[in-house]
Amino acid sequence: MAERGTTPPATVWSRPERGARGPAPERSRYEITAAALALADAEGLAAVSMRALAQRLGTGPASLYRYVGSRDELLDLMADAVAGELDLSAAPSGDWLGDLVGLALQSKAAHARHPWLAELNDRRGEVLGPHAIDYLDHALAVLVPAPGTSRQKLEAIGLLGGLATLFARREPPASAGSAQGASGDPPAQAAHLAAVAAEGRHPHLLAALMTAGPPPVAGPAERDALFERLLRRLLPAMLS
C-alpha cells in the first residue's frame, strides 16, 4: 500500500486499455500479449521486440504503442498472462500442504511450457499484475489453516515460485531426444561423478554414492515426485 501523500507506481494496468477519445482500437492488449507469448515460445525472450511483434501482427511498430507504453510493459503483460494459466477455481480443501503442492506443480508446468519466463522474472523484478495478485491471494487462502505468521506464509509462497523456476529450468527441452552420452544427460553426469568419487580423493562423496545406489531414471513423473517430496519437507519446516 502506498504511503499517504505518495502516488502509487504506474503500471500498464493502472490506466484504461483505450482512451476516452480517438478511434476504437483495432486490437486488444489480450491479442497483443498472446502474440508476444507465441513469439517468445517459438524464438525466446530476446526475439520479443516491438518491431518483431508488429511484423507478426501485420501492423506498424508505432501502432502498438497505443496499447502498451514500452517493451517493459509488454513483458509485464506476458508474465501476468502466464500467471493466468494457473487454475485457481478449486476452493481450499483444508489440506494446506497438499493444495500448496498442487499450486507449485502448476507453476512448474507453466515455467516448463514457457522456458523464457525464468529469464523474464530475473530481469523485471516484482511487478504483480491482476492474475499474479489473484494467485497470491489464493495461496494465502490455502494457508489460512497452516501455522506460522503472515511473513512466514509469504516467504513460503516465494519459495514455491523459486523452486518451481529451478526445477523447470532442469526440464529437458521438448525437442531433446533420448540420446545417451551427451554432456547434459543425467546418466553421463552420474557416470562422471562416480568416476571422480572412485579416485579416492572425495571419501564422503564416495560413501554417499555407494549408500544411495544408482540414480533413478528421471522421467517427468519422477521429477514431479522429487519436487513434491522436497516441498513436503521444506514447507512445514518454514511454517513451524
Short mmCIF file of C-alpha atoms in Angstrom, two decimals:
data_model
loop_
_atom_site.label_atom_id
_atom_site.label_comp_id
_atom_site.label_asym_id
_atom_site.label_seq_id
_atom_site.Cartn_x
_atom_site.Cartn_y
_atom_site.Cartn_z
CA MET A 1 0.00 0.00 0.00
CA ALA A 2 1.36 3.43 -0.89
CA GLU A 3 2.12 5.81 1.98
CA ARG A 4 -0.26 8.70 2.48
CA GLY A 5 0.61 11.56 0.18
CA THR A 6 2.53 9.41 -2.32
CA THR A 7 1.46 8.27 -5.75
CA PRO A 8 1.30 4.51 -6.37
CA PRO A 9 3.74 3.35 -9.04
CA ALA A 10 2.21 3.38 -12.50
CA THR A 11 1.79 0.07 -14.31
CA VAL A 12 0.19 -0.94 -17.56
CA TRP A 13 -2.89 -1.99 -15.57
CA SER A 14 -3.25 1.37 -13.84
CA ARG A 15 -4.66 3.02 -16.94
CA PRO A 16 -7.56 2.02 -19.19
CA GLU A 17 -6.89 -0.14 -22.20
CA ARG A 18 -8.19 2.60 -24.50
CA GLY A 19 -8.53 6.31 -24.10
CA ALA A 20 -11.84 8.11 -23.96
CA ARG A 21 -11.10 9.86 -27.22
CA GLY A 22 -9.90 8.74 -30.61
CA PRO A 23 -10.91 5.86 -32.86
CA ALA A 24 -11.85 2.49 -31.48
CA PRO A 25 -8.78 0.27 -31.12
CA GLU A 26 -8.22 -2.31 -33.82
CA ARG A 27 -6.62 -4.73 -31.40
CA SER A 28 -6.64 -5.52 -27.71
CA ARG A 29 -3.96 -5.95 -25.09
CA TYR A 30 -5.01 -9.59 -24.87
CA GLU A 31 -4.39 -10.14 -28.59
CA ILE A 32 -1.04 -8.36 -28.48
CA THR A 33 0.04 -10.28 -25.38
CA ALA A 34 -0.97 -13.62 -26.90
CA ALA A 35 1.11 -12.84 -30.00
CA ALA A 36 4.08 -11.90 -27.80
CA LEU A 37 3.75 -15.18 -25.87
CA ALA A 38 3.74 -17.16 -29.10
CA LEU A 39 6.81 -15.28 -30.31
CA ALA A 40 8.72 -15.89 -27.07
CA ASP A 41 7.75 -19.57 -27.02
CA ALA A 42 8.98 -20.02 -30.57
CA GLU A 43 12.13 -17.89 -30.57
CA GLY A 44 12.99 -16.91 -27.00
CA LEU A 45 12.63 -13.73 -24.99
CA ALA A 46 15.31 -11.83 -26.90
CA ALA A 47 13.20 -12.13 -30.06
CA VAL A 48 10.35 -10.18 -28.48
CA SER A 49 10.68 -6.62 -29.73
CA MET A 50 8.00 -4.13 -30.66
CA ARG A 51 9.16 -4.35 -34.29
CA ALA A 52 9.08 -8.16 -34.41
CA LEU A 53 5.71 -8.23 -32.68
CA ALA A 54 4.28 -5.68 -35.09
CA GLN A 55 5.50 -7.75 -38.01
CA ARG A 56 3.84 -10.82 -36.54
CA LEU A 57 0.58 -8.90 -36.19
CA GLY A 58 0.83 -7.32 -39.62
CA THR A 59 0.95 -3.75 -38.39
CA GLY A 60 3.47 -0.97 -37.78
CA PRO A 61 5.53 -0.77 -34.56
CA ALA A 62 4.21 2.72 -33.79
CA SER A 63 0.65 1.42 -33.66
CA LEU A 64 1.49 -0.92 -30.77
CA TYR A 65 2.31 1.99 -28.52
CA ARG A 66 -1.39 2.84 -28.49
CA TYR A 67 -1.83 -0.27 -26.35
CA VAL A 68 1.43 -0.61 -24.39
CA GLY A 69 3.78 2.19 -23.48
CA SER A 70 7.03 0.25 -23.76
CA ARG A 71 8.57 -3.17 -24.20
CA ASP A 72 8.83 -3.43 -20.40
CA GLU A 73 5.07 -3.05 -20.14
CA LEU A 74 4.66 -5.75 -22.76
CA LEU A 75 6.88 -8.06 -20.70
CA ASP A 76 4.75 -7.34 -17.63
CA LEU A 77 1.64 -8.31 -19.57
CA MET A 78 3.31 -11.53 -20.75
CA ALA A 79 4.32 -12.58 -17.25
CA ASP A 80 0.84 -11.94 -15.91
CA ALA A 81 -0.74 -13.83 -18.79
CA VAL A 82 1.25 -16.92 -17.78
CA ALA A 83 0.07 -16.45 -14.19
CA GLY A 84 -3.45 -16.51 -15.61
CA GLU A 85 -2.86 -20.03 -16.93
CA LEU A 86 -2.96 -21.42 -13.40
CA ASP A 87 -6.30 -22.90 -12.36
CA LEU A 88 -7.42 -21.24 -9.12
CA SER A 89 -11.04 -22.34 -9.36
CA ALA A 90 -10.90 -25.02 -6.65
CA ALA A 91 -11.70 -23.84 -3.13
CA PRO A 92 -9.11 -24.66 -0.46
CA SER A 93 -9.66 -28.21 0.74
CA GLY A 94 -8.28 -27.72 4.24
CA ASP A 95 -5.19 -29.76 3.39
CA TRP A 96 -2.98 -26.70 3.04
CA LEU A 97 0.16 -28.64 2.23
CA GLY A 98 -1.50 -30.72 -0.49
CA ASP A 99 -3.19 -27.68 -2.00
CA LEU A 100 0.06 -25.69 -1.98
CA VAL A 101 1.97 -28.54 -3.61
CA GLY A 102 -0.72 -28.64 -6.30
CA LEU A 103 -0.22 -24.93 -6.98
CA ALA A 104 3.53 -25.42 -7.14
CA LEU A 105 3.19 -28.24 -9.67
CA GLN A 106 1.01 -25.99 -11.82
CA SER A 107 3.59 -23.22 -11.57
CA LYS A 108 6.43 -25.56 -12.52
CA ALA A 109 4.46 -26.79 -15.53
CA ALA A 110 3.82 -23.19 -16.65
CA HIS A 111 7.53 -22.40 -16.41
CA ALA A 112 8.33 -25.54 -18.41
CA ARG A 113 5.84 -24.51 -21.13
CA HIS A 114 7.42 -21.06 -21.29
CA PRO A 115 11.18 -21.50 -20.69
CA TRP A 116 11.79 -17.77 -21.20
CA LEU A 117 9.72 -16.93 -18.11
CA ALA A 118 12.59 -17.55 -15.68
CA GLU A 119 14.79 -15.09 -17.56
CA LEU A 120 11.98 -12.57 -17.62
CA ASN A 121 11.38 -12.85 -13.87
CA ASP A 122 15.12 -12.43 -13.24
CA ARG A 123 15.13 -9.16 -15.19
CA ARG A 124 11.84 -7.49 -14.36
CA GLY A 125 11.73 -7.61 -10.55
CA GLU A 126 8.47 -7.69 -8.64
CA VAL A 127 5.70 -6.38 -10.88
CA LEU A 128 2.44 -8.04 -9.91
CA GLY A 129 -0.40 -7.94 -12.39
CA PRO A 130 -4.02 -8.90 -11.66
CA HIS A 131 -3.53 -12.63 -12.31
CA ALA A 132 -0.41 -12.75 -10.13
CA ILE A 133 -2.30 -10.97 -7.34
CA ASP A 134 -5.15 -13.48 -7.68
CA TYR A 135 -2.59 -16.29 -7.32
CA LEU A 136 -1.05 -14.70 -4.23
CA ASP A 137 -4.43 -14.21 -2.59
CA HIS A 138 -5.46 -17.78 -3.41
CA ALA A 139 -2.24 -19.18 -1.97
CA LEU A 140 -2.78 -17.18 1.21
CA ALA A 141 -6.34 -18.54 1.43
CA VAL A 142 -4.93 -22.05 1.16
CA LEU A 143 -2.56 -21.25 4.04
CA VAL A 144 -5.26 -19.97 6.42
CA PRO A 145 -5.27 -23.22 8.47
CA ALA A 146 -1.46 -23.51 8.37
CA PRO A 147 0.72 -22.50 11.31
CA GLY A 148 3.11 -19.58 11.00
CA THR A 149 2.98 -15.83 10.72
CA SER A 150 1.86 -13.84 7.71
CA ARG A 151 5.50 -13.12 6.88
CA GLN A 152 6.36 -16.83 7.04
CA LYS A 153 3.46 -17.63 4.74
CA LEU A 154 4.53 -15.01 2.19
CA GLU A 155 8.08 -16.40 2.35
CA ALA A 156 6.74 -19.92 1.79
CA ILE A 157 4.83 -18.77 -1.30
CA GLY A 158 8.00 -17.11 -2.56
CA LEU A 159 9.88 -20.38 -2.03
CA LEU A 160 7.29 -22.18 -4.16
CA GLY A 161 7.94 -19.83 -7.05
CA GLY A 162 11.70 -20.11 -6.73
CA LEU A 163 11.69 -23.92 -6.63
CA ALA A 164 9.19 -24.12 -9.49
CA THR A 165 11.53 -21.99 -11.60
CA LEU A 166 14.58 -24.02 -10.59
CA PHE A 167 13.00 -27.37 -11.39
CA ALA A 168 11.52 -26.11 -14.66
CA ARG A 169 14.99 -25.00 -15.73
CA ARG A 170 16.13 -28.60 -15.26
CA GLU A 171 13.44 -29.92 -17.57
CA PRO A 172 14.84 -31.14 -20.90
CA PRO A 173 13.71 -29.16 -23.95
CA ALA A 174 10.67 -30.60 -25.69
CA SER A 175 12.79 -31.17 -28.79
CA ALA A 176 15.50 -33.10 -26.95
CA GLY A 177 15.86 -36.71 -27.89
CA SER A 178 16.79 -39.65 -25.70
CA ALA A 179 20.38 -39.99 -26.92
CA GLN A 180 22.72 -41.17 -24.21
CA GLY A 181 26.15 -39.83 -23.51
CA ALA A 182 25.50 -36.16 -24.25
CA SER A 183 27.24 -33.86 -21.78
CA GLY A 184 23.92 -32.73 -20.33
CA ASP A 185 22.44 -36.21 -19.90
CA PRO A 186 21.86 -37.27 -16.28
CA PRO A 187 23.35 -40.78 -16.95
CA ALA A 188 26.54 -39.22 -18.31
CA GLN A 189 26.74 -36.82 -15.38
CA ALA A 190 26.20 -39.65 -12.89
CA ALA A 191 28.90 -41.77 -14.52
CA HIS A 192 31.35 -38.87 -14.40
CA LEU A 193 30.56 -38.20 -10.74
CA ALA A 194 31.01 -41.88 -9.86
CA ALA A 195 34.36 -41.98 -11.66
CA VAL A 196 35.60 -38.91 -9.79
CA ALA A 197 34.44 -40.32 -6.46
CA ALA A 198 36.17 -43.63 -7.16
CA GLU A 199 39.53 -41.86 -7.38
CA GLY A 200 39.55 -41.80 -3.58
CA ARG A 201 40.06 -38.08 -3.03
CA HIS A 202 36.42 -37.50 -2.02
CA PRO A 203 35.60 -40.18 0.57
CA HIS A 204 32.36 -38.63 1.78
CA LEU A 205 31.03 -38.37 -1.77
CA LEU A 206 32.03 -41.97 -2.45
CA ALA A 207 30.28 -43.20 0.71
CA ALA A 208 27.12 -41.27 -0.15
CA LEU A 209 27.02 -42.63 -3.70
CA MET A 210 27.54 -46.20 -2.50
CA THR A 211 24.74 -45.82 0.03
CA ALA A 212 22.34 -44.09 -2.32
CA GLY A 213 22.75 -46.57 -5.14
CA PRO A 214 22.28 -45.79 -8.84
CA PRO A 215 20.18 -42.72 -9.65
CA PRO A 216 16.63 -43.44 -10.81
CA VAL A 217 15.57 -42.74 -14.36
CA ALA A 218 14.44 -39.10 -14.22
CA GLY A 219 11.31 -39.01 -16.34
CA PRO A 220 8.59 -36.37 -15.93
CA ALA A 221 6.77 -38.35 -13.23
CA GLU A 222 9.98 -38.88 -11.26
CA ARG A 223 10.92 -35.21 -11.46
CA ASP A 224 7.47 -34.20 -10.24
CA ALA A 225 7.71 -36.73 -7.40
CA LEU A 226 11.09 -35.33 -6.31
CA PHE A 227 9.71 -31.79 -6.49
CA GLU A 228 6.75 -32.77 -4.33
CA ARG A 229 8.93 -34.59 -1.77
CA LEU A 230 11.13 -31.53 -1.33
CA LEU A 231 8.14 -29.24 -0.89
CA ARG A 232 6.52 -31.53 1.66
CA ARG A 233 9.73 -31.47 3.68
CA LEU A 234 10.54 -27.79 3.38
CA LEU A 235 7.15 -26.09 3.75
CA PRO A 236 6.19 -27.49 7.19
CA ALA A 237 9.64 -26.52 8.46
CA MET A 238 9.23 -22.97 7.17
CA LEU A 239 5.85 -22.55 8.85
CA SER A 240 6.66 -24.16 12.17
#
